[in-house]
Coordinates of C-alpha atoms in Angstrom, one line a residue:
L297 CA 205.5 67.2 156.6
K298 CA 202.1 66.6 158.1
R299 CA 200.8 65.2 161.3
I300 CA 197.3 64.7 162.7
I301 CA 196.5 65.6 166.3
H302 CA 193.4 64.9 168.4
V303 CA 191.8 67.9 170.2
N304 CA 188.9 67.9 172.6
N305 CA 186.2 70.5 172.0
H306 CA 183.1 71.0 174.2
G307 CA 183.3 67.3 175.1
T308 CA 183.2 66.3 171.4
E309 CA 186.1 65.2 169.2
Y310 CA 187.4 66.8 166.1
W311 CA 190.6 66.6 164.1
T312 CA 192.8 69.5 163.3
R313 CA 195.5 69.2 160.7
F314 CA 199.0 70.5 161.5
S315 CA 201.1 71.4 158.5
W316 CA 204.7 72.4 158.3
F317 CA 205.5 75.3 156.0
I318 CA 209.1 75.5 154.9
E319 CA 210.4 78.6 153.2
L320 CA 213.8 78.3 151.6
T321 CA 215.7 81.5 151.1
R322 CA 219.3 81.5 149.7
I323 CA 221.3 84.1 151.7
S324 CA 225.0 84.4 151.1
G325 CA 225.2 80.8 149.9
H326 CA 223.3 79.5 152.9
V327 CA 219.8 78.2 153.1
Q328 CA 217.5 79.8 155.7
V329 CA 214.7 77.5 156.9
E330 CA 211.6 79.1 158.4
I331 CA 209.1 76.6 159.9
S332 CA 205.6 77.4 161.0
V333 CA 202.9 75.3 162.5
A334 CA 199.3 75.7 161.5
L335 CA 197.3 77.3 164.4
P336 CA 195.0 74.8 166.1
E337 CA 191.6 75.8 167.3
R338 CA 190.7 74.9 170.8
R339 CA 187.1 76.1 171.0
C340 CA 184.9 77.0 174.0
G341 CA 181.6 78.7 174.5
T342 CA 180.4 81.8 176.3
L343 CA 182.0 82.6 179.7
D344 CA 180.4 84.8 182.3
I345 CA 182.7 85.5 185.3
R346 CA 180.9 87.3 188.1
N347 CA 181.5 88.2 191.8
H348 CA 185.0 86.6 191.9
P349 CA 187.6 86.0 189.3
S350 CA 187.4 82.2 189.6
Q351 CA 183.6 82.1 189.6
G352 CA 181.7 81.5 186.3
Y353 CA 178.0 81.2 185.6
K354 CA 176.3 78.8 183.2
L355 CA 172.9 79.0 181.8
A356 CA 170.0 79.5 184.3
G357 CA 172.5 81.2 186.7
H358 CA 174.2 78.1 188.0
K359 CA 177.6 78.7 189.5
T360 CA 180.7 76.9 188.1
A361 CA 184.4 77.2 188.3
V362 CA 186.3 78.7 185.4
S363 CA 187.4 75.5 183.7
S364 CA 190.7 74.6 182.0
A365 CA 188.7 74.3 178.7
H366 CA 188.1 78.1 178.9
V367 CA 191.6 79.0 180.1
N368 CA 193.2 77.0 177.3
C369 CA 190.6 78.1 174.7
S370 CA 191.9 79.8 171.5
V371 CA 188.5 80.6 169.9
M372 CA 185.5 81.5 172.1
E373 CA 182.4 80.8 170.1
G374 CA 180.3 83.1 172.2
S375 CA 180.9 86.1 174.5
M376 CA 183.1 87.0 177.4
V377 CA 181.7 88.8 180.5
L378 CA 183.8 89.9 183.4
S379 CA 181.6 91.8 185.9
L380 CA 180.5 92.7 189.4
I381 CA 183.8 91.8 191.1
Q382 CA 184.0 94.1 194.1
A383 CA 185.5 92.1 196.9
S384 CA 188.3 93.9 198.8
N385 CA 190.4 90.8 199.2
V386 CA 190.7 90.1 195.4
T387 CA 194.1 90.8 193.8
E388 CA 195.1 91.1 190.2
A389 CA 196.8 87.8 190.4
D390 CA 193.5 86.1 191.1
F391 CA 192.2 86.9 187.5
P392 CA 192.6 84.0 185.1
V393 CA 195.0 84.4 182.1
F394 CA 193.6 83.4 178.7
H395 CA 197.0 83.1 177.1
H396 CA 195.8 81.2 174.0
L397 CA 192.6 83.2 173.3
R398 CA 192.9 85.0 170.0
E399 CA 189.2 85.3 168.9
I400 CA 185.9 86.0 170.6
T401 CA 183.0 85.7 168.1
G402 CA 180.5 87.6 170.3
S403 CA 181.2 90.6 172.6
L404 CA 183.6 91.4 175.4
L405 CA 182.2 93.2 178.5
I406 CA 184.3 94.4 181.4
F407 CA 181.9 96.0 183.9
H408 CA 182.2 97.1 187.5
V409 CA 185.4 95.2 188.3
R410 CA 187.9 96.2 191.0
K411 CA 191.6 95.3 191.4
L412 CA 192.1 95.0 187.6
S413 CA 194.6 97.6 186.3
T414 CA 195.0 96.4 182.7
L415 CA 193.6 93.8 180.3
S416 CA 197.0 93.1 178.9
R417 CA 197.7 90.3 181.4
I418 CA 194.4 88.4 181.0
F419 CA 194.1 88.8 177.2
P420 CA 197.7 89.0 176.0
N421 CA 196.9 87.6 172.5
L422 CA 193.3 88.6 171.7
R423 CA 193.2 89.7 168.1
I424 CA 189.6 89.5 166.9
I425 CA 186.2 90.5 168.4
G426 CA 183.5 89.2 166.1
G427 CA 180.4 91.1 167.3
Q428 CA 178.0 88.3 166.3
N429 CA 176.2 89.1 169.6
L430 CA 176.1 92.7 170.7
I431 CA 175.3 94.5 173.9
Q432 CA 173.1 97.3 172.6
H433 CA 175.2 98.3 169.6
F434 CA 178.6 97.5 171.1
S435 CA 180.9 94.5 170.9
L436 CA 183.5 96.0 173.3
I437 CA 182.3 97.6 176.5
I438 CA 184.6 98.6 179.3
Y439 CA 182.5 100.4 181.9
Q440 CA 182.8 101.6 185.5
N441 CA 186.1 99.8 186.4
E442 CA 187.6 101.9 189.1
D443 CA 191.1 100.5 189.1
L444 CA 191.6 100.0 185.3
M445 CA 194.4 102.3 184.1
D446 CA 194.8 101.1 180.5
I447 CA 193.1 98.7 178.1
G448 CA 196.3 97.0 176.9
L449 CA 194.8 94.9 174.1
S450 CA 198.0 95.3 172.1
K451 CA 197.3 92.4 169.8
L452 CA 193.8 93.5 168.9
R453 CA 193.6 93.9 165.1
L454 CA 189.9 93.5 164.1
I455 CA 186.4 94.2 165.4
R456 CA 184.2 92.6 162.8
N457 CA 181.0 94.2 163.9
G458 CA 179.7 96.5 166.7
G459 CA 181.0 99.6 168.4
V460 CA 183.3 100.4 171.3
R461 CA 182.1 101.9 174.6
V462 CA 184.8 102.9 177.1
A463 CA 183.4 105.1 179.9
E464 CA 183.5 106.0 183.6
N465 CA 186.8 104.1 184.4
N466 CA 188.2 106.5 187.0
K467 CA 191.9 105.9 186.3
M468 CA 191.8 105.1 182.6
C469 CA 194.3 106.6 180.2
Y470 CA 195.4 105.9 176.6
S471 CA 191.9 104.8 175.4
R472 CA 191.0 108.0 173.5
Y473 CA 194.0 108.0 171.1
I474 CA 193.6 104.4 170.0
D475 CA 192.7 104.4 166.3
W476 CA 189.4 102.5 166.9
K477 CA 188.1 103.2 163.4
H478 CA 191.1 101.3 162.0
L479 CA 190.1 98.2 163.9
M480 CA 186.4 98.2 162.9
A481 CA 185.0 96.5 159.8
G482 CA 181.2 96.2 160.4
P483 CA 178.1 98.3 159.8
L484 CA 177.7 99.1 163.5
N485 CA 180.8 100.9 164.5
D486 CA 179.9 103.7 167.0
I487 CA 182.8 104.8 169.2
L488 CA 182.0 106.3 172.6
V489 CA 185.3 106.6 174.5
D490 CA 186.5 108.9 177.3
D491 CA 189.6 109.0 179.5
A492 CA 189.5 109.9 183.2
V493 CA 191.1 113.2 182.3
E494 CA 188.2 114.1 180.0
I495 CA 185.4 113.3 182.4
G496 CA 187.3 114.8 185.4
V497 CA 186.9 111.8 187.5
G498 CA 190.6 111.2 187.9
E499 CA 191.3 114.5 189.5
G500 CA 193.1 113.9 192.8
K501 CA 193.8 110.2 192.0
I502 CA 196.1 110.8 189.0
L503 CA 198.0 113.8 187.9
S504 CA 196.8 113.7 184.3
C505 CA 196.5 111.5 181.3
T506 CA 199.3 112.5 179.0
D507 CA 198.7 109.4 176.9
D508 CA 202.4 109.5 175.9
C509 CA 204.3 106.3 175.5
E510 CA 207.9 105.4 174.8
V511 CA 208.6 102.7 172.3
E512 CA 211.7 101.4 170.5
D513 CA 210.6 102.2 167.0
E514 CA 207.8 104.8 166.5
S515 CA 207.7 104.2 162.8
K516 CA 205.9 100.9 163.5
C517 CA 203.1 102.7 165.4
R518 CA 199.8 104.2 164.3
R519 CA 199.1 107.9 164.9
V520 CA 196.0 110.0 165.3
S521 CA 195.4 113.7 164.9
H522 CA 193.8 115.8 167.5
S523 CA 193.9 119.3 169.1
R524 CA 197.4 118.8 170.4
G525 CA 198.6 117.7 167.0
E526 CA 199.6 114.2 166.0
Q527 CA 199.8 111.6 168.7
L528 CA 201.1 108.1 168.9
S529 CA 198.3 105.6 169.4
C530 CA 199.3 103.7 172.6
W531 CA 197.8 100.9 174.6
N532 CA 199.9 101.8 177.6
K533 CA 203.2 103.6 178.4
N534 CA 205.4 101.0 176.7
T535 CA 203.2 99.6 173.9
C536 CA 201.8 101.4 170.9
Q537 CA 199.1 100.3 168.4
E538 CA 201.1 98.7 165.7
D539 CA 200.7 99.9 162.1
C540 CA 200.5 97.1 159.5
P541 CA 200.1 98.3 155.9
Y542 CA 198.1 95.1 155.2
D543 CA 195.5 95.5 157.9
R544 CA 193.4 97.4 155.4
I545 CA 193.6 97.3 151.6
N546 CA 191.6 99.8 149.6
G547 CA 189.3 100.4 152.6
S548 CA 188.5 96.8 153.1
V549 CA 189.7 94.3 155.7
G550 CA 193.2 93.0 154.7
P551 CA 195.1 89.9 155.7
G552 CA 197.5 91.6 158.1
C553 CA 201.2 91.2 158.6
A554 CA 203.3 88.1 159.4
D555 CA 204.9 87.9 162.8
S556 CA 208.1 86.4 161.2
N557 CA 209.0 89.3 158.9
G558 CA 206.1 91.8 158.6
A559 CA 205.3 90.6 155.1
K560 CA 201.7 90.3 153.8
C561 CA 199.7 87.3 155.0
H562 CA 197.7 84.9 152.8
E563 CA 194.7 86.6 151.2
Q564 CA 192.3 84.4 153.2
C565 CA 193.8 85.6 156.5
V566 CA 192.6 88.4 158.8
A567 CA 194.3 89.9 161.9
G568 CA 197.8 88.6 160.9
C569 CA 199.6 85.3 160.7
T570 CA 202.7 83.6 161.9
V571 CA 204.4 83.4 158.5
P572 CA 203.4 85.0 155.1
D573 CA 201.4 83.5 152.3
D574 CA 200.2 80.4 154.2
D575 CA 196.5 79.8 154.5
K576 CA 197.2 77.5 157.6
A577 CA 199.1 80.2 159.5
C578 CA 196.3 82.7 159.9
Y579 CA 195.2 84.0 163.3
G580 CA 191.7 84.5 161.8
C581 CA 189.9 83.7 158.6
L582 CA 188.4 86.2 156.2
H583 CA 185.7 83.6 155.3
Y584 CA 185.8 80.1 156.8
N585 CA 188.2 77.8 158.6
H586 CA 188.3 74.2 157.2
D587 CA 190.7 71.6 158.6
G588 CA 193.0 74.4 159.9
A589 CA 193.1 76.3 156.6
C590 CA 191.3 79.5 155.7
V591 CA 189.1 79.0 152.6
E592 CA 186.8 81.1 150.6
K593 CA 184.0 78.5 150.5
C594 CA 183.3 75.4 152.4
P595 CA 183.3 72.1 150.4
A596 CA 179.9 71.2 149.0
H597 CA 179.2 68.4 151.5
L598 CA 179.8 70.7 154.5
F599 CA 177.9 73.5 156.3
T600 CA 179.0 76.9 157.5
Y601 CA 178.6 77.5 161.2
L602 CA 178.6 80.9 162.9
N603 CA 179.7 82.2 159.5
R604 CA 183.3 81.2 160.4
R605 CA 183.9 77.5 160.0
C606 CA 182.9 74.4 158.1
I607 CA 181.2 71.4 159.8
T608 CA 179.6 68.2 158.9
E609 CA 175.9 67.3 159.0
A610 CA 176.5 65.2 162.0
E611 CA 178.3 68.0 163.8
C612 CA 175.4 70.3 163.1
D613 CA 172.9 67.8 164.5
A614 CA 174.9 67.6 167.7
M615 CA 175.3 71.4 168.0
S616 CA 172.1 71.9 170.1
A617 CA 173.2 69.6 172.8
L618 CA 176.8 70.9 172.6
R619 CA 175.8 74.5 173.2
G620 CA 173.3 73.6 176.0
G621 CA 170.5 75.8 174.7
K622 CA 166.9 75.2 173.6
D623 CA 167.5 76.3 170.0
V624 CA 167.6 73.4 167.5
Y625 CA 170.3 73.6 164.7
K626 CA 169.4 72.6 161.2
P627 CA 171.7 71.8 158.3
A628 CA 170.3 73.2 155.1
N629 CA 171.5 74.9 151.9
G630 CA 175.1 74.8 153.1
V631 CA 174.4 76.5 156.5
C632 CA 174.0 75.2 160.0
A633 CA 171.7 77.5 161.9
T634 CA 168.7 77.6 164.2
I635 CA 166.5 79.3 161.5
C636 CA 165.8 77.8 158.1
P637 CA 167.2 79.6 155.0
E638 CA 165.1 81.7 152.7
G639 CA 162.4 79.6 150.9
L640 CA 162.5 76.9 153.5
E641 CA 160.6 76.2 156.7
E642 CA 161.1 73.9 159.7
D643 CA 159.9 70.4 159.0
P644 CA 157.1 69.7 161.5
T645 CA 158.0 66.0 161.7
N646 CA 161.7 66.7 162.4
K647 CA 162.8 70.0 164.0
K648 CA 166.4 69.3 163.0
R649 CA 165.5 69.5 159.3
C650 CA 164.1 72.1 156.9
R651 CA 161.7 71.6 154.0
K652 CA 160.6 73.7 151.1
C653 CA 157.6 75.9 151.8
A654 CA 154.4 74.7 150.1
G655 CA 153.6 78.3 149.1
E656 CA 154.9 81.5 150.6
C657 CA 157.0 81.0 153.6
V658 CA 155.3 82.4 156.7
R659 CA 157.4 82.7 159.8
K660 CA 155.7 83.8 163.1
C661 CA 157.7 85.5 165.8
P662 CA 156.8 86.4 169.4
G663 CA 155.6 90.0 169.7
N664 CA 155.0 92.3 172.6
I665 CA 158.5 93.6 172.2
T666 CA 160.3 97.0 172.1
V667 CA 163.1 97.1 169.6
D668 CA 165.6 99.7 170.9
T669 CA 168.9 98.3 169.6
M670 CA 170.1 96.9 166.3
S671 CA 170.8 93.5 167.9
K672 CA 167.2 93.2 168.9
A673 CA 166.1 94.3 165.5
M674 CA 168.2 91.5 163.9
Q675 CA 166.0 89.0 165.8
L676 CA 163.1 90.0 163.5
K677 CA 165.1 89.6 160.2
H678 CA 163.2 86.5 159.1
C679 CA 159.8 87.3 160.6
S680 CA 156.6 87.8 158.6
I681 CA 154.0 87.8 161.4
I682 CA 154.6 89.5 164.8
E683 CA 152.3 87.8 167.3
G684 CA 151.7 90.8 169.5
Y685 CA 152.6 94.5 169.5
L686 CA 155.8 96.0 168.1
E687 CA 157.4 99.1 169.4
V688 CA 160.4 100.6 167.7
E689 CA 162.5 103.1 169.6
M690 CA 166.0 103.5 168.0
R691 CA 167.4 106.4 170.0
V692 CA 171.1 105.9 169.7
G693 CA 173.7 103.9 167.8
M694 CA 172.1 104.2 164.4
S695 CA 174.3 106.9 162.7
T696 CA 176.1 104.3 160.7
V697 CA 173.3 102.0 159.8
A698 CA 172.2 102.3 156.2
A699 CA 168.5 102.2 155.1
S700 CA 169.2 99.0 153.2
Q701 CA 170.2 97.3 156.5
L702 CA 166.9 98.4 158.2
T703 CA 165.0 97.0 155.2
D704 CA 166.8 93.7 155.6
V705 CA 165.7 93.6 159.2
F706 CA 162.1 94.8 158.9
G707 CA 161.3 94.3 155.3
K708 CA 159.6 90.9 155.6
I709 CA 157.1 91.8 158.2
T710 CA 153.6 91.6 156.7
T711 CA 151.4 91.5 159.8
I712 CA 151.5 93.0 163.3
D713 CA 148.9 91.2 165.5
G714 CA 148.6 94.1 168.0
Y715 CA 149.6 97.7 167.8
F716 CA 152.5 99.4 166.0
V717 CA 154.6 102.3 167.5
V718 CA 157.6 104.2 166.1
R719 CA 158.9 106.8 168.5
L720 CA 162.1 108.7 169.4
S721 CA 164.0 107.3 166.4
P722 CA 166.0 110.3 165.0
S723 CA 167.8 108.3 162.4
F724 CA 164.5 107.4 160.6
V725 CA 163.8 109.6 157.6
N726 CA 161.0 107.4 156.3
L727 CA 159.2 104.1 157.1
H728 CA 160.2 102.4 153.8
M729 CA 161.9 99.6 155.8
F730 CA 158.4 98.4 156.6
R731 CA 157.7 97.9 152.9
S732 CA 155.8 94.6 153.3
L733 CA 153.6 95.7 156.2
T734 CA 150.0 95.2 155.0
R735 CA 148.0 94.6 158.2
I736 CA 147.9 95.9 161.8
T737 CA 145.1 94.0 163.6
G738 CA 144.8 96.3 166.7
R739 CA 144.2 93.2 168.8
S740 CA 145.9 95.2 171.5
L741 CA 146.0 99.0 171.5
Y742 CA 148.6 101.5 172.5
R743 CA 147.2 103.5 175.4
D744 CA 143.9 101.6 174.9
K745 CA 143.2 103.6 171.8
Y746 CA 145.8 103.5 169.0
A747 CA 146.6 100.7 166.6
M748 CA 149.4 102.8 165.1
S749 CA 151.3 105.7 166.8
I750 CA 154.1 107.6 165.2
F751 CA 155.5 110.3 167.4
E752 CA 158.7 112.3 168.4
N753 CA 160.7 111.2 165.3
S754 CA 162.7 114.4 164.7
N755 CA 163.9 113.6 161.1
L756 CA 161.0 111.6 159.8
Q757 CA 159.9 113.1 156.4
K758 CA 158.1 110.3 154.6
L759 CA 155.9 107.3 155.6
F760 CA 155.4 104.0 153.8
P761 CA 156.4 103.3 150.2
P762 CA 153.7 104.4 147.6
E763 CA 153.0 100.8 146.6
N764 CA 152.2 99.9 150.2
R765 CA 148.6 98.8 150.9
L766 CA 148.2 98.9 154.6
V767 CA 145.0 97.9 156.4
I768 CA 144.2 98.6 160.1
D769 CA 141.5 96.4 161.4
T770 CA 140.6 98.3 164.5
G771 CA 141.9 101.2 166.6
S772 CA 142.8 104.8 165.9
V773 CA 145.9 106.4 164.4
Q774 CA 148.2 108.9 166.1
F775 CA 150.9 111.2 164.6
Q776 CA 152.5 113.8 166.9
N777 CA 155.6 115.9 167.1
N778 CA 157.2 114.6 163.9
R779 CA 158.5 118.0 163.1
M780 CA 159.9 117.3 159.6
L781 CA 156.9 115.3 158.5
C782 CA 154.5 117.5 156.4
Y783 CA 150.9 117.2 157.3
F784 CA 149.9 116.3 153.7
R785 CA 151.9 113.1 154.0
I786 CA 149.7 112.1 157.0
K787 CA 146.6 113.1 155.0
E788 CA 147.7 110.9 152.0
L789 CA 148.1 107.9 154.3
M790 CA 144.8 108.4 156.1
T791 CA 143.1 108.6 152.7
K792 CA 144.7 105.3 151.6
L793 CA 143.5 103.8 154.9
G794 CA 140.0 105.1 154.2
R795 CA 140.1 107.1 157.4
E796 CA 140.2 110.7 156.1
H797 CA 136.9 111.4 157.9
E798 CA 138.8 111.0 161.2
M799 CA 141.0 114.0 160.4
S800 CA 140.3 117.4 161.9
E801 CA 142.4 120.3 163.2
E802 CA 140.9 119.9 166.6
D803 CA 142.0 116.2 166.9
Q804 CA 145.3 116.2 168.7
S805 CA 145.9 112.6 167.7
L806 CA 146.7 113.9 164.2
S807 CA 148.1 117.2 165.1
Y808 CA 148.4 119.8 162.2
Y809 CA 150.5 122.0 164.4
S810 CA 153.2 119.6 165.8
N811 CA 153.9 117.7 162.6
G812 CA 156.0 119.4 159.9
D813 CA 156.4 122.7 161.6
K814 CA 160.2 122.6 160.8
A815 CA 159.8 121.4 157.3
I816 CA 159.2 123.2 154.0
C817 CA 155.8 121.8 153.1
E818 CA 153.6 122.4 150.0

């Protein structure tokens, strides 16, 4: 049986197919019929709730009420922010309930909110956090909420990308024994979690955080090991983190378990399903959603959008107005995005289209920026010329980022039209990620002197790849306090730059004493 329903989405129309799945099982001479309905997608954009639970903000800071479109939304193509709610007359009942919301493609931030004791009431069915947009390196941040006692996201099954930060919530319990690693699937997956008992803030307000919970069947719960032994992973005192053997398969994201009988979901599902082995019963898709079904690839005439669903060319053309931003979406090579794919450039006669580059594709990006998070770094992924200075300062959150990922981000940069600084980046062992960098103009100088300054990188051992042919137009070079970087490496680079005459033991810009003093050097 099939039926077609009409759904309103962001003020535009789309069609979602409902299908009925009938499973016939002969039990004791009887036929058992299990019927499931394909899950519809009611989509909405980013929601920023501030100052009061009913008060949202649109672009440019304009106030707006939290709409029914958001309350009834099942997939939020954007991020959710709940912040700065401090009024004394607010009650927990004032907070909206997003009963249908099962996926947030961006990040979830709960910050500085009073009168909220748990997230279980407002997000009872949230299963997926996508992490396509991060706050620093995190896709889930729960920070400084003085009344929050537990997280309570009992249906959460998958964090596609980004880490978890739970801190300074004075009454928080249960968060430290959630098996966060089991939920994470992306390259950025730092976990910084504390309970009130760990930071000592809860003393006098709560007796302790035992993190114990009572559930009907402990065999269905995940467990973690710690100093007290093995502990149930609990979201609150009555609900544990459910253990599904199909959430992970051979270390990769699995399809999850069916609500109906716990069996394995269809291979194109993630985060579970209503009934097993049905590509239209998935809570989320491993690859793409097309007409209500999870598919490995979009049909050839369609385009992937947000790396999660298939849309038409006309839908892509309308996306800029739909999302209310300045970015122009372009359908090209099977993808609907604001940036043209590799080998293509924006058509100067039509910003909604891409064309093949006449020669080498050159993409200019605004400079005068400090890259201190991976999400900021990702903005440079397709850039070849930085129009201004570039400072890189990756202090935290890089422990799980592979060198290949950094090369993907910085590897196309050929020119920095200003100065170049790398500082306080302990995860950097070399600068090979800047393999294509051939020119630093020095149009602007760091501290009015340096075109390139590399300092305070505690694990830096090598510089640019041997085949690199860097030229610095004007300005000096500085290397200081890179304690694993042998001085001969600096000398080799200065020779290639034709600047060996600038080196002397007295010159503190290229300090012989503060570079390589902790390394074994030739």
